[in-house]
XYZ file of C-alpha atoms in Angstrom:
299
model
C -0.056 0.056 0.226
C 2.991 2.271 0.608
C 4.395 1.727 -2.682
C 1.139 2.635 -4.261
C 0.545 5.553 -2.103
C 4.138 6.822 -3.099
C 3.415 6.460 -7.018
C 0.920 9.285 -6.460
C 2.618 11.265 -3.685
C 5.711 13.143 -3.156
C 6.335 12.901 0.657
C 8.919 14.098 3.291
C 9.066 13.519 7.093
C 11.246 15.565 9.383
C 11.804 14.932 13.324
C 12.998 16.864 16.380
C 13.306 16.110 19.963
C 13.017 18.388 22.660
C 13.555 17.897 26.311
C 12.084 20.629 28.998
C 13.882 20.440 32.131
C 13.254 22.752 34.791
C 11.588 25.127 32.226
C 14.210 25.247 29.882
C 14.514 23.351 26.076
C 17.556 21.117 25.409
C 17.864 19.265 21.864
C 18.022 15.536 22.514
C 19.541 14.859 18.803
C 22.568 17.161 19.053
C 24.979 15.944 16.946
C 28.054 17.172 19.122
C 30.501 14.743 20.009
C 30.445 15.329 23.749
C 27.201 15.220 25.221
C 27.451 13.079 28.268
C 26.004 16.042 30.569
C 22.856 18.116 30.538
C 25.004 21.248 29.726
C 26.340 20.068 26.714
C 23.334 20.095 24.876
C 21.929 22.846 22.701
C 19.710 25.077 24.924
C 16.826 25.871 22.845
C 15.464 29.264 23.006
C 11.883 30.010 22.183
C 10.821 32.966 19.987
C 7.197 34.573 19.246
C 6.711 36.596 16.116
C 4.189 39.120 15.415
C 1.503 36.727 14.197
C 2.045 34.930 17.537
C 3.561 31.865 15.838
C 6.068 29.607 18.056
C 9.924 29.680 16.658
C 12.606 27.140 18.465
C 15.903 28.674 18.124
C 18.707 25.974 18.024
C 16.421 22.889 18.098
C 17.686 20.620 15.069
C 15.107 19.275 12.221
C 16.275 15.975 11.309
C 15.061 14.073 7.912
C 13.814 10.361 8.129
C 13.318 8.731 4.842
C 12.181 5.584 6.508
C 10.932 4.110 9.572
C 14.181 3.005 10.801
C 15.442 6.395 10.793
C 12.572 7.895 12.617
C 13.196 5.134 15.212
C 16.943 5.658 15.612
C 16.636 9.354 16.302
C 14.098 8.389 19.002
C 16.785 5.946 20.454
C 19.537 8.652 19.973
C 17.427 11.106 21.979
C 16.286 8.992 24.847
C 19.860 8.338 25.745
C 20.487 12.015 26.516
C 17.085 12.528 28.675
C 17.493 13.197 32.325
C 16.683 10.177 34.765
C 17.168 9.917 38.217
C 16.595 7.210 41.322
C 13.745 8.282 43.468
C 12.324 6.531 46.760
C 9.238 6.286 44.571
C 10.881 4.993 41.489
C 14.128 3.689 40.173
C 14.407 5.319 36.985
C 12.173 8.779 37.149
C 12.351 10.910 33.891
C 12.860 14.603 35.572
C 11.845 16.149 32.528
C 9.432 16.614 29.743
C 10.032 15.443 26.435
C 8.371 16.071 22.715
C 8.985 14.306 19.583
C 8.260 16.253 16.874
C 7.395 14.891 13.480
C 6.522 16.935 10.609
C 5.206 15.442 7.562
C 4.574 16.599 4.301
C 2.904 15.461 0.846
C 2.362 16.765 -2.436
C 0.063 14.806 -5.226
C 1.507 14.323 -8.659
C 1.082 17.167 -10.982
C -0.163 19.366 -8.227
C 1.669 22.540 -6.576
C -0.648 22.092 -3.294
C 1.124 20.611 -0.642
C -0.297 18.921 2.762
C 1.559 19.857 5.985
C 1.252 17.799 9.365
C 2.838 18.239 12.604
C 2.628 15.400 15.660
C 4.000 16.044 19.006
C 4.402 13.182 20.837
C 4.792 14.134 24.616
C 6.014 11.982 27.310
C 4.924 14.199 30.586
C 7.026 13.774 33.962
C 4.767 12.232 36.566
C 3.473 14.841 39.189
C 5.210 14.021 42.819
C 3.768 14.811 46.188
C 7.006 16.158 47.831
C 6.158 15.146 51.629
C 5.361 11.844 50.428
C 8.760 11.066 47.900
C 10.959 12.840 50.370
C 13.305 14.195 47.843
C 15.968 16.711 48.317
C 18.328 18.970 47.194
C 18.278 18.661 43.317
C 15.570 16.159 43.291
C 13.146 18.363 45.029
C 13.950 21.305 42.401
C 12.919 19.479 39.697
C 9.962 17.873 41.401
C 8.985 21.748 42.023
C 9.738 22.568 38.476
C 7.487 19.212 37.425
C 4.453 19.834 39.276
C 4.357 23.659 38.588
C 4.684 22.985 34.789
C 1.714 20.261 35.133
C -0.231 22.910 37.168
C 0.173 25.511 34.243
C -0.517 22.660 31.665
C -3.887 22.115 33.548
C -4.750 25.586 33.471
C -4.575 25.590 29.833
C -6.678 22.556 29.435
C -9.430 24.524 32.038
C -9.319 27.694 30.065
C -9.793 25.899 26.525
C -12.994 24.319 28.074
C -14.029 27.150 29.521
C -13.433 29.094 26.169
C -15.646 26.142 24.040
C -18.772 27.214 26.307
C -18.286 30.882 25.738
C -17.071 31.581 29.578
C -13.691 32.745 28.690
C -11.406 34.092 26.165
C -8.190 34.346 26.951
C -5.888 30.856 27.459
C -2.511 31.247 29.428
C -0.293 29.517 26.832
C 2.785 31.814 27.976
C 3.041 30.676 31.596
C 5.635 27.817 30.701
C 7.776 26.457 27.963
C 5.790 23.591 27.669
C 2.469 25.202 27.078
C 3.750 27.617 24.661
C 5.401 24.877 22.373
C 2.127 22.985 22.738
C 0.070 25.764 21.666
C -1.090 24.448 18.396
C -1.492 20.954 19.542
C -3.967 21.671 22.496
C -6.497 24.525 21.254
C -5.196 25.047 17.469
C -6.146 23.240 14.275
C -5.536 19.852 16.007
C -6.758 16.348 17.447
C -5.530 15.820 20.805
C -5.150 12.312 22.563
C -4.113 11.458 25.980
C -2.727 8.339 27.504
C -2.920 8.292 31.235
C -0.631 5.628 33.513
C -1.900 4.635 36.675
C -0.378 2.333 39.513
C -2.412 -0.179 40.953
C -0.500 -0.325 44.238
C -3.082 1.102 47.223
C -0.338 3.472 48.228
C -0.541 5.592 44.922
C -4.182 5.884 44.920
C -4.030 9.503 45.185
C -1.940 9.795 42.301
C -4.137 7.651 40.096
C -7.194 9.481 41.049
C -5.297 12.916 39.876
C -4.110 11.610 36.900
C -7.402 10.165 35.829
C -9.177 13.565 36.784
C -6.326 15.453 34.677
C -7.115 12.944 31.825
C -11.027 13.840 31.746
C -10.283 17.753 31.701
C -8.231 16.736 28.413
C -10.875 14.860 27.257
C -13.439 17.781 27.432
C -11.260 20.154 24.789
C -13.413 20.341 21.509
C -11.325 21.505 18.514
C -12.266 21.198 14.995
C -9.315 19.989 12.935
C -8.909 20.748 9.045
C -6.205 19.683 6.591
C -3.514 21.852 6.280
C -3.249 22.745 2.630
C -1.061 25.457 0.798
C 0.703 26.175 -2.330
C 4.272 25.383 -2.445
C 5.834 28.894 -4.535
C 8.735 26.274 -6.204
C 6.013 23.920 -7.353
C 4.030 26.571 -8.981
C 6.538 28.241 -10.470
C 7.721 25.130 -12.023
C 4.385 24.223 -13.604
C 4.136 28.050 -14.684
C 7.349 27.706 -16.578
C 6.285 24.402 -18.008
C 3.052 25.855 -19.205
C 4.502 28.404 -20.998
C 7.119 26.292 -22.722
C 4.312 24.352 -24.020
C 2.319 27.489 -25.023
C 5.434 28.865 -26.896
C 5.982 25.455 -28.830
C 2.010 25.623 -30.027
C 2.718 29.456 -31.103
C 5.720 28.339 -33.148
C 3.952 25.611 -34.835
C 0.869 27.564 -35.607
C 3.232 30.402 -37.157
C 5.423 28.055 -38.662
C 4.571 29.213 -42.045
C 5.219 32.683 -41.346
C 8.539 32.049 -39.705
C 9.824 29.768 -43.018
C 12.221 31.360 -45.366
C 11.170 32.137 -49.187
C 12.205 29.677 -51.397
C 14.908 30.661 -54.345
C 14.568 29.770 -57.892
C 17.011 27.526 -57.482
C 15.404 25.677 -54.767
C 12.518 25.422 -56.623
C 13.948 23.951 -59.462
C 15.672 21.376 -57.553
C 12.239 20.095 -55.948
C 10.518 20.216 -59.083
C 13.133 17.545 -60.338
C 12.977 15.261 -57.200
C 9.174 15.335 -57.874
C 9.327 14.515 -61.519
C 11.834 11.460 -60.927
C 10.068 10.306 -58.439
C 6.674 10.384 -60.592
C 8.757 8.565 -63.126
C 10.285 6.299 -61.003
C 6.822 5.117 -59.584
C 5.181 4.791 -63.061
C 8.119 2.385 -63.967
C 7.769 0.233 -61.074
C 3.671 -0.158 -61.946
C 4.721 -0.964 -65.717
C 6.896 -3.742 -64.787
C 4.675 -4.990 -62.211
C 1.844 -5.085 -65.008
C 4.024 -6.785 -67.398
C 4.978 -9.473 -64.763
C 1.586 -9.845 -64.454
C 0.460 -10.177 -67.976
C 3.672 -13.110 -68.459
C 1.921 -15.083 -65.613
C -1.391 -15.064 -67.071
C -0.329 -15.725 -70.830
C 0.850 -19.303 -71.547
C 3.605 -19.156 -74.535
């Protein structure tokens, strides 16, 4: 099915991997040789233009030509993630991560491009510091995690209230995570959340909190439409081709007007060629009749 689809569509896929640690962004797909520490990763800076579009400076964009390329980028980014051991979890992720995929397709003989973006977000789990008993850097990380999740919940509640007309402003700018996810929450998109809960009784409060959070996300209403736009390069290429075809047609139509006038010598040569051809055909025809006559007459 993929090969049949590829006959009619041109396509491209590009991938970025962003980590948000203590509300600072880092590029997990850095190609630098020494990235053993977090501070070695390029720090991503968030910029917003006059139209409200978010731009992420220093975040690399990597082409993936096949599924294997995308998985290799995912594994590469995972090796750079910040994890730590806590009293609640042997391997606890201490940051939020976003695996971002841009996909574009172009139908054959068309200058219209369809573009889509997919955010795969792995949220760090909320943590009750009084229960986990973490201190120092782990406590600082937990505070940032909880605060960013609180801001995300504020955005979700605001989106729900906006859909009912009770509110207009949505506080996306409160954190880097909500700023980046702006077009994946209340924009032209579809949102799906998967909540994970523990089965142990001692985690009952956290599990209930996760379910309530997922319930609020499910209340978001979006109207997603296909993103289509004209590709200037493809449009220019098509117009140039049409101009060339029109020039060829015009040359064909005006061929008699542009032809050079024959000289008397050219006309004489053409007349001799025509006469020679006629004589040759007449001789061949006479020889054919003679042969047929000889067959018919018995000597």
